[in-house]
Coordinates of C-alpha atoms in Angstrom, one line a residue:
Chain A
M28 CA -0.1 0.1 0.3
R29 CA 1.0 3.2 -1.3
L30 CA 1.0 6.7 0.7
T31 CA 2.7 10.2 0.4
V32 CA 3.7 11.7 3.7
N33 CA 5.1 15.4 3.8
G34 CA 6.1 14.9 0.0
T35 CA 7.9 11.8 0.5
E36 CA 6.1 8.0 -0.9
H37 CA 6.4 5.2 1.7
E38 CA 5.2 1.9 0.9
V39 CA 3.8 -0.3 3.8
D40 CA 2.8 -3.6 4.3
V41 CA -0.2 -3.5 6.6
E42 CA -4.0 -4.3 6.9
P43 CA -6.5 -2.0 4.6
D44 CA -8.7 -1.3 8.0
M45 CA -5.5 0.1 10.0
P46 CA -6.1 3.5 10.9
L47 CA -3.9 6.4 9.5
L48 CA -2.4 7.6 12.7
W49 CA -1.1 3.4 13.4
V50 CA 0.9 3.9 10.0
L51 CA 2.0 6.9 10.4
R52 CA 3.6 6.5 14.1
D53 CA 4.0 2.9 14.0
E54 CA 5.2 2.1 10.3
L55 CA 6.8 5.0 9.5
N56 CA 8.1 6.5 12.8
I57 CA 6.3 9.9 12.3
T58 CA 5.6 11.0 15.8
G59 CA 3.8 14.2 15.6
P60 CA 0.7 13.1 15.1
K61 CA -0.4 11.8 18.7
Y62 CA -2.8 9.1 19.9
G63 CA -5.1 11.0 22.8
C64 CA -8.3 8.8 22.3
G65 CA -8.4 6.6 19.5
I66 CA -12.2 7.2 18.9
A67 CA -12.0 11.0 17.5
Q68 CA -13.2 13.0 20.9
C69 CA -9.8 14.3 20.9
G70 CA -8.1 16.2 18.4
A71 CA -4.6 14.8 18.8
C72 CA -4.3 12.8 15.9
T73 CA -5.0 15.6 13.3
V74 CA -3.2 15.7 10.3
H75 CA -4.0 17.0 6.9
V76 CA -4.9 15.2 3.9
D77 CA -4.9 17.3 0.5
G78 CA -4.7 20.2 2.9
F79 CA -8.4 19.0 5.2
A80 CA -7.9 18.1 8.8
V81 CA -8.9 14.6 9.3
R82 CA -8.4 12.8 12.4
S83 CA -6.1 10.3 11.4
C84 CA -7.2 7.8 14.2
Q85 CA -10.4 7.5 11.9
L86 CA -9.3 6.8 8.8
A87 CA -8.5 3.6 7.4
I88 CA -5.3 3.0 5.4
G89 CA -7.2 1.8 2.7
D90 CA -9.5 4.3 2.4
L91 CA -6.8 7.1 2.2
Q92 CA -7.0 9.2 -0.9
G93 CA -5.0 12.1 -1.2
D94 CA -1.2 13.4 0.2
V95 CA -0.9 13.6 4.0
T96 CA 0.6 16.4 5.5
T97 CA 1.6 16.0 9.0
I98 CA 2.9 18.6 11.5
E99 CA 6.7 17.4 10.2
G100 CA 5.7 18.8 7.3
L101 CA 3.8 22.0 7.9
G102 CA 6.6 24.2 8.8
T103 CA 10.6 23.1 9.3
P104 CA 12.5 24.7 12.0
D105 CA 13.8 27.4 9.5
N106 CA 11.0 28.0 7.7
L107 CA 8.0 27.8 10.1
H108 CA 4.3 28.0 8.9
A109 CA 2.8 31.3 10.3
V110 CA 0.4 29.2 12.7
Q111 CA 4.1 27.6 14.1
E112 CA 5.4 30.8 14.7
A113 CA 2.4 32.5 16.5
W114 CA 2.0 29.6 18.6
I115 CA 6.0 29.8 19.7
E116 CA 5.4 34.2 20.0
Q117 CA 2.6 33.1 22.5
Q118 CA 4.4 30.3 23.6
V119 CA 1.1 28.4 23.5
A120 CA 2.0 25.2 24.5
Q121 CA 2.0 24.3 27.9
C122 CA 3.0 19.9 28.0
G123 CA 2.6 20.0 24.6
Y124 CA 0.8 16.4 23.8
C125 CA -2.3 18.1 21.7
Q126 CA -0.3 20.8 19.9
S127 CA 0.4 19.2 17.0
G128 CA -3.2 18.7 16.5
Q129 CA -4.0 22.1 17.6
I130 CA -1.8 23.6 14.7
M131 CA -2.8 21.2 12.2
Q132 CA -6.5 22.0 12.8
A133 CA -5.7 26.0 13.0
A134 CA -4.1 25.9 9.8
D135 CA -6.9 24.5 8.3
L136 CA -9.2 26.6 9.8
L137 CA -7.3 29.7 8.6
A138 CA -6.9 28.3 5.0
A139 CA -10.8 28.0 5.2
N140 CA -11.2 31.3 7.3
P141 CA -8.6 34.1 6.8
T142 CA -10.3 36.4 9.3
P143 CA -11.9 33.8 11.9
S144 CA -14.3 35.4 14.7
D145 CA -13.6 34.1 18.4
E146 CA -16.7 32.3 17.8
D147 CA -15.8 30.8 14.5
I148 CA -12.4 29.6 16.2
D149 CA -14.0 28.2 18.9
A150 CA -16.4 26.0 16.6
V151 CA -13.7 24.5 14.8
M152 CA -11.0 24.3 17.6
G153 CA -13.5 22.9 19.9
G154 CA -12.9 19.3 18.8
N155 CA -9.4 20.0 20.0
L156 CA -8.7 19.0 23.3
C157 CA -6.2 20.5 25.9
R158 CA -5.9 19.2 29.2
C159 CA -3.7 21.8 30.3
G160 CA -6.1 24.5 29.4
T161 CA -4.6 26.7 26.9
Y162 CA -7.4 27.8 25.1
P163 CA -7.1 31.6 25.3
R164 CA -3.6 31.3 24.4
I165 CA -4.8 29.1 21.2
R166 CA -7.4 31.6 20.6
A167 CA -5.0 34.7 20.6
A168 CA -2.6 32.3 18.0
V169 CA -4.8 32.0 16.1
H170 CA -5.8 35.4 15.6
A171 CA -2.0 36.3 15.9
A172 CA -1.3 33.9 12.9
A173 CA -4.0 35.2 11.0
T174 CA -3.1 38.7 11.0
K175 CA 0.6 37.4 9.9
L176 CA -1.0 35.7 7.0
Q177 CA -2.9 38.8 5.9
G178 CA 0.2 40.4 5.7
A179 CA 2.4 37.2 3.7
Chain B
M7 CA -17.5 34.0 6.0
K8 CA -15.7 32.7 3.3
Y9 CA -14.9 28.8 3.3
R10 CA -13.7 26.7 0.7
L11 CA -15.7 24.4 -1.0
L12 CA -15.3 20.7 -0.7
A13 CA -16.4 19.9 -4.0
A14 CA -13.3 18.3 -4.9
T15 CA -13.6 16.0 -2.3
I16 CA -17.2 15.0 -2.1
V17 CA -16.8 11.8 -3.4
I18 CA -20.3 9.9 -4.4
A19 CA -19.0 6.6 -4.4
A20 CA -19.9 4.4 -7.2
S21 CA -19.5 1.1 -6.1
P22 CA -23.3 -0.8 -6.1
L23 CA -24.4 -1.1 -2.5
L24 CA -26.6 -3.1 -0.5
A25 CA -29.8 -4.1 -0.9
E26 CA -32.1 -3.4 -4.4
V27 CA -35.3 -1.7 -3.2
D28 CA -38.5 -2.5 -4.9
L29 CA -40.4 0.4 -5.1
T30 CA -44.3 -1.1 -6.7
P31 CA -46.8 0.7 -4.8
P32 CA -50.0 -1.0 -3.6
E33 CA -53.2 -1.4 -5.8
S34 CA -55.1 0.4 -3.0
A35 CA -54.9 1.3 0.5
S36 CA -57.7 2.2 2.9
E37 CA -57.1 5.7 5.1
A38 CA -57.0 3.2 8.4
E39 CA -54.0 1.2 6.2
G40 CA -52.4 4.3 5.6
L41 CA -52.7 5.6 9.1
E42 CA -51.1 2.3 10.7
A43 CA -48.6 2.8 8.1
W44 CA -48.0 6.1 9.4
A45 CA -47.8 5.0 13.1
R46 CA -44.6 2.5 11.8
I47 CA -43.2 5.2 9.7
Y48 CA -43.3 7.4 12.9
E49 CA -41.4 4.8 14.6
V50 CA -38.7 4.9 12.2
A51 CA -38.8 9.1 11.3
S52 CA -38.5 9.6 15.7
H53 CA -35.7 6.9 15.9
P54 CA -32.4 8.0 17.1
R55 CA -30.6 6.7 13.9
C56 CA -33.2 8.9 12.0
S57 CA -33.7 12.1 14.5
N58 CA -30.3 12.9 15.6
C59 CA -29.6 14.3 12.2
H60 CA -32.8 15.9 11.5
T61 CA -32.6 18.6 13.9
G62 CA -34.4 21.7 12.2
E63 CA -33.1 25.3 12.9
S64 CA -30.5 23.9 14.9
D65 CA -27.0 23.0 13.6
H66 CA -26.0 20.8 15.9
P67 CA -26.4 17.2 15.4
M68 CA -28.2 15.1 18.6
W69 CA -26.7 12.0 20.4
S70 CA -29.3 10.4 21.9
G71 CA -30.8 6.7 21.9
P72 CA -29.9 3.5 24.1
S73 CA -25.9 3.6 23.6
Y74 CA -25.7 7.5 24.4
G75 CA -27.8 7.6 27.7
Q76 CA -29.1 11.0 28.1
A77 CA -30.0 13.3 25.0
R78 CA -27.4 15.9 24.4
P79 CA -26.0 17.5 21.7
H80 CA -23.1 15.7 19.6
G81 CA -19.7 16.0 21.2
M82 CA -16.9 17.9 20.2
N83 CA -18.9 21.1 19.8
I84 CA -19.6 20.2 16.4
R85 CA -22.0 22.1 14.5
A86 CA -23.2 21.6 10.6
G87 CA -23.4 25.0 10.0
E88 CA -25.6 26.0 7.0
S89 CA -24.4 24.1 4.3
R90 CA -25.4 21.2 7.0
M91 CA -22.2 19.1 6.2
G92 CA -19.9 21.3 8.5
V93 CA -18.2 22.9 5.7
E94 CA -17.9 26.4 7.3
Y95 CA -16.5 24.4 10.7
I96 CA -15.3 20.9 10.8
P97 CA -16.5 18.9 8.2
C98 CA -18.4 15.8 9.0
Q99 CA -16.0 14.2 6.9
A100 CA -13.2 14.8 9.3
C101 CA -14.0 11.8 11.2
H102 CA -17.2 10.1 8.9
T103 CA -14.7 9.0 6.6
T104 CA -16.3 8.2 3.2
M105 CA -14.2 6.2 0.8
S106 CA -14.3 2.5 1.8
E107 CA -15.3 0.3 -1.0
D108 CA -16.2 -2.7 1.7
W109 CA -19.4 -1.4 3.1
E110 CA -20.8 -4.4 4.3
N111 CA -18.2 -4.3 6.7
A112 CA -17.3 -0.2 7.0
N113 CA -19.0 0.3 10.2
A114 CA -17.3 -2.8 11.8
M115 CA -13.8 -1.0 12.3
P116 CA -13.4 -0.4 16.0
H117 CA -14.0 2.8 17.3
T118 CA -14.7 5.1 14.7
A119 CA -17.6 7.5 14.0
P120 CA -20.1 6.1 11.8
R121 CA -19.7 6.1 7.8
V122 CA -21.2 5.7 4.6
P123 CA -20.3 6.1 0.6
M124 CA -21.4 9.9 1.0
F125 CA -20.5 13.0 2.5
W126 CA -21.7 13.0 5.9
Q127 CA -24.2 15.7 6.7
L128 CA -27.5 16.9 8.5
A129 CA -30.8 16.9 7.0
P130 CA -32.3 20.1 5.6
V131 CA -33.7 22.4 8.0
E132 CA -37.4 21.9 6.8
A133 CA -37.2 18.0 7.8
D134 CA -37.5 19.2 11.6
W135 CA -37.8 15.8 13.3
F136 CA -35.8 15.4 16.5
G137 CA -38.3 15.8 19.4
R138 CA -41.4 16.3 17.5
S139 CA -44.4 14.9 17.6
S140 CA -46.4 12.1 14.8
I141 CA -48.3 15.0 13.6
E142 CA -45.9 17.4 13.3
I143 CA -43.8 15.2 11.2
C144 CA -46.4 13.9 9.2
E145 CA -47.9 17.1 8.2
Q146 CA -43.8 17.9 7.3
L147 CA -43.5 14.8 5.3
R148 CA -46.4 15.5 3.1
D149 CA -45.9 19.3 2.3
P150 CA -44.2 19.4 -1.1
E151 CA -43.4 23.1 0.3
L152 CA -41.7 21.1 3.0
N153 CA -40.3 17.7 1.5
G154 CA -38.2 19.4 -1.2
G155 CA -40.9 18.9 -3.8
R156 CA -41.5 15.2 -3.5
D157 CA -44.7 13.0 -4.1
T158 CA -45.0 9.7 -2.7
M159 CA -42.9 7.9 -5.5
A160 CA -40.0 10.7 -4.8
L161 CA -40.3 10.0 -1.3
A162 CA -39.5 6.4 -1.7
E163 CA -37.0 7.0 -4.7
H164 CA -35.3 9.2 -1.9
L165 CA -34.9 6.4 0.4
D166 CA -33.7 4.3 -2.1
H167 CA -31.2 6.5 -3.6
D168 CA -29.4 8.5 -0.5
L169 CA -27.5 6.1 1.0
I170 CA -27.0 7.8 4.4
L171 CA -30.8 6.9 5.1
H172 CA -29.7 3.0 4.6
W173 CA -27.1 3.3 7.5
A174 CA -30.2 3.5 9.6
W175 CA -30.7 0.0 9.3
N176 CA -27.0 -1.2 9.3
P177 CA -25.2 1.1 11.8
G178 CA -22.7 -1.1 13.2
G179 CA -21.0 -0.9 16.7
N180 CA -23.8 -0.7 19.4
R181 CA -25.9 1.4 18.1
E182 CA -29.6 0.2 17.8
P183 CA -30.8 0.1 14.1
A184 CA -34.4 1.9 13.2
P185 CA -37.2 -0.1 13.5
Y186 CA -38.5 -2.6 10.7
S187 CA -36.1 -2.9 7.7
L188 CA -35.5 -0.4 4.5
Q189 CA -38.0 -2.3 2.4
E190 CA -40.9 -2.3 5.2
H191 CA -40.2 1.6 5.9
V192 CA -40.4 1.8 1.8
D193 CA -43.5 -0.4 1.4
D194 CA -44.8 1.4 4.3
I195 CA -44.2 4.9 2.6
L196 CA -45.8 3.5 -0.7
I197 CA -48.7 2.5 1.3
W198 CA -49.4 5.5 3.3
G199 CA -48.9 7.9 -0.3
V200 CA -51.7 5.2 -2.2
A201 CA -54.0 6.1 1.0
G202 CA -53.7 9.8 0.4
M203 CA -50.7 10.4 2.7
P204 CA -53.5 10.4 6.0
C205 CA -52.1 12.3 9.1
P206 CA -53.0 11.3 12.6
E207 CA -55.6 13.8 14.3
S208 CA -54.1 13.6 18.1

């Protein structure tokens, strides 16, 4: 089974009903996407498929159609995505476990809606849980990233 | 609000699916038979497998029924937006994935959101069923202004074509299926239609 992750093509020998998250973490050792709940309730496993945020614990590898982008492919330390820059500037992360999912969802939000209101942010980011309660900083960082992208 | 259209990712799977549905109406049906058929139709329409996504003006899907305990809005603050597909917020498809070719077993995968070979979505605002009475749903379903301009045959054909409706009888997991069967439900729609779409008076 072939899949493209962060621009690199991979071949894996797995059952078609293995969730994409398992393929990324256990087969390809791409560990940015996190296992939080495994039942689509926390958002820690969020990745992009053809630019759209999906919960990788829910997508069977046999059903994958499109290129996968994980946090490792969103930006690089030398060339951060605007959302990553804003995350650092706002010092969003506390323990950090949920943050790759948060950032992937936020990047998708801003691609869809360049100037989100607080209500928009809450509606879209509400599926990404943060046990440390960094929500006020997440919201501030999304606004800051929106401003950066508007100026880009 | 600006948002991307998901047209490129909406895939109506071409794979042939599930049972063939017989759409032959009865030659005649009395009003009493029509009302009996309607009572069974209401059991289906008000069942959580159907009504949880028929939330009317609200764009919050519901979680209710034996496998959910107390009725409550869908978790994760999910909103379907005006698109009824979540396009403005989180598309239903972020979790209710669609691409499987093995539809007989598509809902057997553990710990997954339900899925069908179509884009998951809420019913239109007009089809407001959650918590509604038999009379309210009956009058909505027989009114072409509120049912998508459908006559009886079009309602039956809708049940045949719209695969998200088939899921109600094959929901997987520990979800309770809708009562009767798809074919029995279509038969009841046809009996009710031939009888003149009677609605209960109380």
